[in-house]
JSON list of C-alpha atoms in Angstrom, two decimals:
[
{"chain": "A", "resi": 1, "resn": "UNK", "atom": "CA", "xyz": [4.89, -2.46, 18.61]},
{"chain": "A", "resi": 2, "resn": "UNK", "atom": "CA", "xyz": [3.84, -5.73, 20.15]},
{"chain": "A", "resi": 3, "resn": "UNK", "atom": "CA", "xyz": [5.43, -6.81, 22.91]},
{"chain": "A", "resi": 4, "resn": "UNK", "atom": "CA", "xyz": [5.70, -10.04, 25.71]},
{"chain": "A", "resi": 5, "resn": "UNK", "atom": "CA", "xyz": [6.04, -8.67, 29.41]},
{"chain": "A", "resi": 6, "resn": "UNK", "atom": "CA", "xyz": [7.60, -5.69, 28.16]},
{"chain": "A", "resi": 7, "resn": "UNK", "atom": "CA", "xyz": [9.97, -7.12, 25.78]},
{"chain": "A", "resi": 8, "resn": "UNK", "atom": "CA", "xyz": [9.79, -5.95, 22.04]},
{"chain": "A", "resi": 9, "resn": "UNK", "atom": "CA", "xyz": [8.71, -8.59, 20.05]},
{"chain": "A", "resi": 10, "resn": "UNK", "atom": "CA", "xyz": [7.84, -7.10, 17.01]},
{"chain": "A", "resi": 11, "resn": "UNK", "atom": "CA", "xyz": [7.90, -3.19, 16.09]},
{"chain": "A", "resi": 12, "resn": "UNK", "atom": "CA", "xyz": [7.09, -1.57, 12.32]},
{"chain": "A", "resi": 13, "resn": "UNK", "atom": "CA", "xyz": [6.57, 2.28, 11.53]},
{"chain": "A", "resi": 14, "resn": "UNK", "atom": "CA", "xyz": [6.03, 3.41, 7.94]},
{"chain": "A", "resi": 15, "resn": "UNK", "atom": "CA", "xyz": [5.80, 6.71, 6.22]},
{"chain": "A", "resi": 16, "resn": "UNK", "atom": "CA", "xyz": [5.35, 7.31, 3.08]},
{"chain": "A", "resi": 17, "resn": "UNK", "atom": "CA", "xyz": [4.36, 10.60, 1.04]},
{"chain": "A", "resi": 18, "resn": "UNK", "atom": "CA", "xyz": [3.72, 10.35, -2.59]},
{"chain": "A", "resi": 19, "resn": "UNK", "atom": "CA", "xyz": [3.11, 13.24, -5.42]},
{"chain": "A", "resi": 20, "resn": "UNK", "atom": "CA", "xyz": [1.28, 12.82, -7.92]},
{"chain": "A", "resi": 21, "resn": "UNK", "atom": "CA", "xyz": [0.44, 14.95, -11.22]},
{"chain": "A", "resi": 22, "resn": "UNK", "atom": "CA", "xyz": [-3.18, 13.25, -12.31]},
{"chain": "A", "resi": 23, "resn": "UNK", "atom": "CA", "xyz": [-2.36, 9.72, -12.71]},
{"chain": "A", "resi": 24, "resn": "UNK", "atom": "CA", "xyz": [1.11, 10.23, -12.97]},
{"chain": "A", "resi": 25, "resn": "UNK", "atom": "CA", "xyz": [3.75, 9.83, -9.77]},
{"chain": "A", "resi": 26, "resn": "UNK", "atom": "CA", "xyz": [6.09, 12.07, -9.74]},
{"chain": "A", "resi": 27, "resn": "UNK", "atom": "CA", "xyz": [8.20, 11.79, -6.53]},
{"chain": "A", "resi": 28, "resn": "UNK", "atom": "CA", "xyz": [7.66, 9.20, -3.35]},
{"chain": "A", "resi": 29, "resn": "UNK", "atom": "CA", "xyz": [9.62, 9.37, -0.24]},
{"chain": "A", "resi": 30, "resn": "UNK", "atom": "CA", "xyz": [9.37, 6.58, 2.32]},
{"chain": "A", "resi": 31, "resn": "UNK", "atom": "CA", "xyz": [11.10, 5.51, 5.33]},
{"chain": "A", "resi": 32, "resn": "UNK", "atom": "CA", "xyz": [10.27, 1.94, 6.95]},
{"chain": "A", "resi": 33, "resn": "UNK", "atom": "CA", "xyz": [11.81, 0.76, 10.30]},
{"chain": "A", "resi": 34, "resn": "UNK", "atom": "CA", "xyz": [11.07, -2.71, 11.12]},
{"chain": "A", "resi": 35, "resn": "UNK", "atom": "CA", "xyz": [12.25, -4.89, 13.99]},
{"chain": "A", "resi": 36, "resn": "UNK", "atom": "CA", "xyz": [15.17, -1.78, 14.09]},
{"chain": "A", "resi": 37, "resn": "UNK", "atom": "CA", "xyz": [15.84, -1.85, 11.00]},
{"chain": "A", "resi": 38, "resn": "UNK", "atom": "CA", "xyz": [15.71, 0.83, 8.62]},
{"chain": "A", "resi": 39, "resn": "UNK", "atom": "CA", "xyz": [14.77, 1.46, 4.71]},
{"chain": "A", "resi": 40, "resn": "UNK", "atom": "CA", "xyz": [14.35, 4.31, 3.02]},
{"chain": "A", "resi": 41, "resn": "UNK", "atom": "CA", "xyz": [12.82, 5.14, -0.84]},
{"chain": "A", "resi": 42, "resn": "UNK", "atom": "CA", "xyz": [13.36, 8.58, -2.41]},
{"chain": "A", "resi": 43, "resn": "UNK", "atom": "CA", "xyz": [12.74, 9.52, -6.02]},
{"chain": "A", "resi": 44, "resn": "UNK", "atom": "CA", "xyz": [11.44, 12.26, -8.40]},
{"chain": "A", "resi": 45, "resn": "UNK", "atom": "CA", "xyz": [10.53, 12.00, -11.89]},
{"chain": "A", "resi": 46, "resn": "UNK", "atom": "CA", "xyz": [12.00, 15.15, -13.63]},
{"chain": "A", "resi": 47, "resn": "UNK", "atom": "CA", "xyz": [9.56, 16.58, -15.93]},
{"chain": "A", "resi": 48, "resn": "UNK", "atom": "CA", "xyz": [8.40, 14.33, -18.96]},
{"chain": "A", "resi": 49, "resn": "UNK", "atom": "CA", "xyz": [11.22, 11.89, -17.46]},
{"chain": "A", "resi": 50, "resn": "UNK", "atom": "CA", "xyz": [11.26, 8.80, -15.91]},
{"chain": "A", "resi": 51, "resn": "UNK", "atom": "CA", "xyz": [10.63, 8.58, -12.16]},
{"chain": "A", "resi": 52, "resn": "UNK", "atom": "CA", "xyz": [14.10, 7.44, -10.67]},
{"chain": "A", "resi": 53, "resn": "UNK", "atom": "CA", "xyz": [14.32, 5.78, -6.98]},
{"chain": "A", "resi": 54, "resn": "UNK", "atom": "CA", "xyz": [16.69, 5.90, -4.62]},
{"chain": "A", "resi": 55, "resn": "UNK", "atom": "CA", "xyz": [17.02, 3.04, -1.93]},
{"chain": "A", "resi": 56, "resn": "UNK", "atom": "CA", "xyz": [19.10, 3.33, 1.18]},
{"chain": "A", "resi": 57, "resn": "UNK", "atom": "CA", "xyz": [21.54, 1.01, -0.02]},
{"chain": "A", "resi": 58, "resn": "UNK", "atom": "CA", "xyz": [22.07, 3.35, -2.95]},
{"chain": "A", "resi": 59, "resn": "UNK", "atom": "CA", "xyz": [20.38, 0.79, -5.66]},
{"chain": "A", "resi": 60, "resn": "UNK", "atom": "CA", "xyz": [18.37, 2.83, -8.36]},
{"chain": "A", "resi": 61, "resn": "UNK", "atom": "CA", "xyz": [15.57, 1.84, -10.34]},
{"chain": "A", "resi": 62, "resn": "UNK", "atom": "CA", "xyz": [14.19, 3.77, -12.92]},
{"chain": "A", "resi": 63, "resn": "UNK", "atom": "CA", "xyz": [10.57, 3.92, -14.43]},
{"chain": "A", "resi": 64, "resn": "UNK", "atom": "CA", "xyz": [9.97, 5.28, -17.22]},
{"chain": "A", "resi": 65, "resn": "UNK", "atom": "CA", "xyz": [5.58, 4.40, -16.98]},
{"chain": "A", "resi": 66, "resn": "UNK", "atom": "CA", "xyz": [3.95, 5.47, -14.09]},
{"chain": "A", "resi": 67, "resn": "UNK", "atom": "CA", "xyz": [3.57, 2.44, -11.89]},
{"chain": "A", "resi": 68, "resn": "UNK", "atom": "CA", "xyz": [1.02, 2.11, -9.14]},
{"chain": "A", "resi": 69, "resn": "UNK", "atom": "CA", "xyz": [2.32, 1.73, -5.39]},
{"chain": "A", "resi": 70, "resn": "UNK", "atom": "CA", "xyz": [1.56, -0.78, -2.57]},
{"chain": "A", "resi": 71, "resn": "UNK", "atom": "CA", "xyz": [0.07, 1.90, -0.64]},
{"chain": "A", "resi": 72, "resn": "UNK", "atom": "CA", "xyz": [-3.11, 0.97, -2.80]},
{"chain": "A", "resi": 73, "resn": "UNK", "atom": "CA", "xyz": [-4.81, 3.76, -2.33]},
{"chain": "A", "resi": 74, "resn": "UNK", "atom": "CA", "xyz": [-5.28, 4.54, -6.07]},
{"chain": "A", "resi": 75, "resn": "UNK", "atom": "CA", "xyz": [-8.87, 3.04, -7.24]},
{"chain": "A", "resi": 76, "resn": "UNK", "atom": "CA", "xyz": [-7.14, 1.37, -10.43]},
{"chain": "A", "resi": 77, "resn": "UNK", "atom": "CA", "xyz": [-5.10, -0.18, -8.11]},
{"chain": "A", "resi": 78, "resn": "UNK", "atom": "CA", "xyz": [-6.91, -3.58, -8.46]},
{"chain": "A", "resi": 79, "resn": "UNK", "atom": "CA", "xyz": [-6.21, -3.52, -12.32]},
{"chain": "A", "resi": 80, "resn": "UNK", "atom": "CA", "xyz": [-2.25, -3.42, -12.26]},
{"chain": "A", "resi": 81, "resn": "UNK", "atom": "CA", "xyz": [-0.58, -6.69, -13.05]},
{"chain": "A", "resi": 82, "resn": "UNK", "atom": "CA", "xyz": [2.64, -5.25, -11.14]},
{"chain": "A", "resi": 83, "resn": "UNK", "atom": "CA", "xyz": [2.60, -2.51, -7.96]},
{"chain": "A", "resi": 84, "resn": "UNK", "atom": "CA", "xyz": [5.30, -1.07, -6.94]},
{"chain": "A", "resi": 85, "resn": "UNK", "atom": "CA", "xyz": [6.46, -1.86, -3.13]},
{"chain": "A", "resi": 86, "resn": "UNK", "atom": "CA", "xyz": [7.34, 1.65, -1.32]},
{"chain": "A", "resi": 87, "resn": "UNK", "atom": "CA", "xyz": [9.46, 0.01, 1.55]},
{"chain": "A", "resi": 88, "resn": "UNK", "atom": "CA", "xyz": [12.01, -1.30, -0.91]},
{"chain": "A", "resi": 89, "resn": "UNK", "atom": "CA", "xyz": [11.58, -0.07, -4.75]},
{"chain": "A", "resi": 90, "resn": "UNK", "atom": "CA", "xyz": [11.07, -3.43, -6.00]},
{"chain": "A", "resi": 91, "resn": "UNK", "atom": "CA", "xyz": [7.59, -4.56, -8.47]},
{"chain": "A", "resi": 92, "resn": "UNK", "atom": "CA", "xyz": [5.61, -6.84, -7.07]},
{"chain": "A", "resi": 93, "resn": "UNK", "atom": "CA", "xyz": [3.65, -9.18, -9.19]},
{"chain": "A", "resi": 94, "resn": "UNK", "atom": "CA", "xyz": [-0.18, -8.60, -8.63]},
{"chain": "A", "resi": 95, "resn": "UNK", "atom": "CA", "xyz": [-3.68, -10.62, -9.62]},
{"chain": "A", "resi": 96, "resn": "UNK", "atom": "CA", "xyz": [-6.97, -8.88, -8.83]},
{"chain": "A", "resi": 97, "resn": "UNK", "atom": "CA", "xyz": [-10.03, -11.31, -8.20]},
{"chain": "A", "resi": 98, "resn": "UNK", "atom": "CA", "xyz": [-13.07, -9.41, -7.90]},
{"chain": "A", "resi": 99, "resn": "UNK", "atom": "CA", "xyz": [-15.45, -10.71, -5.12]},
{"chain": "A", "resi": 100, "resn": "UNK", "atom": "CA", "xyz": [-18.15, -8.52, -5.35]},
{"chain": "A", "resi": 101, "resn": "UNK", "atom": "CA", "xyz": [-19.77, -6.03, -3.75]},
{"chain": "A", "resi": 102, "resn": "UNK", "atom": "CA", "xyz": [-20.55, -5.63, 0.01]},
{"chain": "A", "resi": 103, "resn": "UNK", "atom": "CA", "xyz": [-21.55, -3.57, 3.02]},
{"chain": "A", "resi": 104, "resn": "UNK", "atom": "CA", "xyz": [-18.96, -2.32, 5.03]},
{"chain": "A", "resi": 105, "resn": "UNK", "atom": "CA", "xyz": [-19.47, -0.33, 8.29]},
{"chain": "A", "resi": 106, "resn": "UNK", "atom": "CA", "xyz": [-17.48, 2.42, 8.99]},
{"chain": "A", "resi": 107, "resn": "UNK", "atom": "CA", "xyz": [-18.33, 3.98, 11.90]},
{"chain": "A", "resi": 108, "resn": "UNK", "atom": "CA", "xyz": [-21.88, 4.44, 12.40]},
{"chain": "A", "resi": 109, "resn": "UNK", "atom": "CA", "xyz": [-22.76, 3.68, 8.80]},
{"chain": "A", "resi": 110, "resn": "UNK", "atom": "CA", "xyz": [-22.58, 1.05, 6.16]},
{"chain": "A", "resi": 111, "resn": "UNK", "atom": "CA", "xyz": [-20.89, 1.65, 3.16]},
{"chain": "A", "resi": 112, "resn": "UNK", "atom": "CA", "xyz": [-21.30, -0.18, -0.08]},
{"chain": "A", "resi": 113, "resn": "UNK", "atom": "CA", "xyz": [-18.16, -1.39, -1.84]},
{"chain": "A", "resi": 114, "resn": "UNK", "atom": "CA", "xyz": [-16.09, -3.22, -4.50]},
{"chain": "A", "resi": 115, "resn": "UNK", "atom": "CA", "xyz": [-14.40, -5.87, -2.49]},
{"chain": "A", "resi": 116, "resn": "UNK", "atom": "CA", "xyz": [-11.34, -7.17, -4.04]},
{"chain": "A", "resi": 117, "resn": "UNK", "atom": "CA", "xyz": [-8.77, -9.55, -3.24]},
{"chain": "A", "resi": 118, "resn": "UNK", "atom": "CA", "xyz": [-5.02, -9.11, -4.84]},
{"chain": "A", "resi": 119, "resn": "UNK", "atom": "CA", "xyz": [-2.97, -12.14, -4.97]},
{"chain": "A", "resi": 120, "resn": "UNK", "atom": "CA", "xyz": [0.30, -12.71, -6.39]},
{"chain": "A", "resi": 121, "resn": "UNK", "atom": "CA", "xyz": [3.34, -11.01, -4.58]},
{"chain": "A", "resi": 122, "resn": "UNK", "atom": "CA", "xyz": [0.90, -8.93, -2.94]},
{"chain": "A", "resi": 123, "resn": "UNK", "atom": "CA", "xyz": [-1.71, -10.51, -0.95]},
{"chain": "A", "resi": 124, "resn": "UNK", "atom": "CA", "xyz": [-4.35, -8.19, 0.48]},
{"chain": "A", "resi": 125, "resn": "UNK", "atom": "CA", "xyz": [-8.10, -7.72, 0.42]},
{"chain": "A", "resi": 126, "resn": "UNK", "atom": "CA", "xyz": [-9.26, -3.94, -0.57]},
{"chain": "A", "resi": 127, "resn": "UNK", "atom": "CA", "xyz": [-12.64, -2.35, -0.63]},
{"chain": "A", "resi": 128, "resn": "UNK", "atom": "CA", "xyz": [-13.33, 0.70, -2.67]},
{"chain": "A", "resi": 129, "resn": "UNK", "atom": "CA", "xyz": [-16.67, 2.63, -2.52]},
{"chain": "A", "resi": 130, "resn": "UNK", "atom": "CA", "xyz": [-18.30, 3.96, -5.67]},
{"chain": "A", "resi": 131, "resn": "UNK", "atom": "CA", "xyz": [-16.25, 6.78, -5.95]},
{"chain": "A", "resi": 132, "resn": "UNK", "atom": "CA", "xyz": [-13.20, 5.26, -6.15]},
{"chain": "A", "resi": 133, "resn": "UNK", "atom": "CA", "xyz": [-12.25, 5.49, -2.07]},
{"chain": "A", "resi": 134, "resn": "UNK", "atom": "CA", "xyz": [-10.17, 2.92, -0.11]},
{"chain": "A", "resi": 135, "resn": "UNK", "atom": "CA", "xyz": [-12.15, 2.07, 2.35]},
{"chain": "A", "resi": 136, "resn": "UNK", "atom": "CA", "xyz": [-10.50, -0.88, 3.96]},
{"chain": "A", "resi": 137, "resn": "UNK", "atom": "CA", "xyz": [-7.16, -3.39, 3.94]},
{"chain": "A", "resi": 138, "resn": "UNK", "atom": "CA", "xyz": [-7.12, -6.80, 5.25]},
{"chain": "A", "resi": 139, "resn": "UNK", "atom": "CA", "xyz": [-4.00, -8.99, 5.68]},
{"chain": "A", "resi": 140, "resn": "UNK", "atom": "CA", "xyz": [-2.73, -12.09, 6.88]},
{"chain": "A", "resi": 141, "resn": "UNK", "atom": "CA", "xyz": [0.61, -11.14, 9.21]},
{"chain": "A", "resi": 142, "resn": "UNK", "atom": "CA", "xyz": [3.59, -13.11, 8.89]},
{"chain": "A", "resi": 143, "resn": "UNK", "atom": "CA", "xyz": [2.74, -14.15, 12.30]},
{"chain": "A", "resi": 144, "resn": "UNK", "atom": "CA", "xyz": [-0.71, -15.70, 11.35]},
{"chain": "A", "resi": 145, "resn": "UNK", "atom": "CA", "xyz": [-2.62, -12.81, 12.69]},
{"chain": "A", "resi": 146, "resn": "UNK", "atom": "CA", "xyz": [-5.53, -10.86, 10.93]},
{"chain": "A", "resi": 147, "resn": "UNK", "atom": "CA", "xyz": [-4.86, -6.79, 10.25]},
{"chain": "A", "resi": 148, "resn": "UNK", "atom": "CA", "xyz": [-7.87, -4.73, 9.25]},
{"chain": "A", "resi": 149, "resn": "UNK", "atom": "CA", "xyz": [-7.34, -1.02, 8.75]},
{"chain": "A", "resi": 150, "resn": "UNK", "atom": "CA", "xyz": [-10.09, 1.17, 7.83]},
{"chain": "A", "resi": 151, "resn": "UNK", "atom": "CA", "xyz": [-11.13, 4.33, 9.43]},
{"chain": "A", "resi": 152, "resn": "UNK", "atom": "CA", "xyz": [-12.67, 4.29, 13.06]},
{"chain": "A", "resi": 153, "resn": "UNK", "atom": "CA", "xyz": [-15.91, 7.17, 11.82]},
{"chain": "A", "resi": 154, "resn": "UNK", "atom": "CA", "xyz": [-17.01, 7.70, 8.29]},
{"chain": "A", "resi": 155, "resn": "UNK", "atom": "CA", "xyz": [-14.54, 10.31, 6.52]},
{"chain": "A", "resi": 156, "resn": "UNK", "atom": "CA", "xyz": [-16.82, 11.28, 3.72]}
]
């Protein structure tokens, strides 16, 4: 939450749980509230079926390939011309340039990693060490400010 002498200026929590079977997802449930207002995404994919989603204004979309999510978490991540957003259900449009590899300190340590920056509908800047591990997000806010998440000691 940021806020301005105590006032609530801006305020986002997001949790989101996915299952997957290998490099298949199979159910996601997430629940965004932002600025007090809330979303939610369920949806399971019922054997060999498609995965169906459930938003919380009852709109369903149904997948019958296994799309990749905006939690980007997945190393092939950088590959998929679409990703699928898990606030609202929708594909988002997504172009991967690949900048190269660079240090990255986590922690203590330095890490080398695939730095890559995805354009398109969704703009953010990933790093993925050599084993496939998201090691870091960067974003531009609405607001014009800089995010970088990444964790605080190395997790390896």
């Amino acid at each position: 939450m940021v806020t301005l002498f105590s006032v609530p200026l801006y305020s986002y929590r997001h949790t989101s749980v996915e299952r997957w079977r290998g490099d298949t997802l199979v159910g996601l449930d997430s629940q965004t509230r932002k600025n007090g207002k809330e979303k939610r995404l369920q949806g399971v994919r019922d054997g060999d079926g498609p995965l169906v989603l459930e938003n919380h204004k009852g709109e369903r979309r149904t997948f019958p390939e296994s799309p990749l999510t905006t939690t980007l978490w997945h190393p092939r991540t950088p590959q998929a011309p679409q990703l699928l957003e898990v606030e609202d259900g929708w594909m988002k449009t997504n172009t991967t340039q690949d900048i190269g590899r660079e240090a990255v300190r986590i922690g203590d340590t330095r890490q080398t990693a695939r730095h890559y920056r995805l354009a398109g509908e969704v703009q953010r800047d990933v790093w993925y060490d050599d084993r496939g591990l998201l090691l870091r997000v960067a974003f531009q806010h609405d607001d014009g400010s800089r995010i970088v998440m990444q964790p605080a000691a190395d997790f390896t």
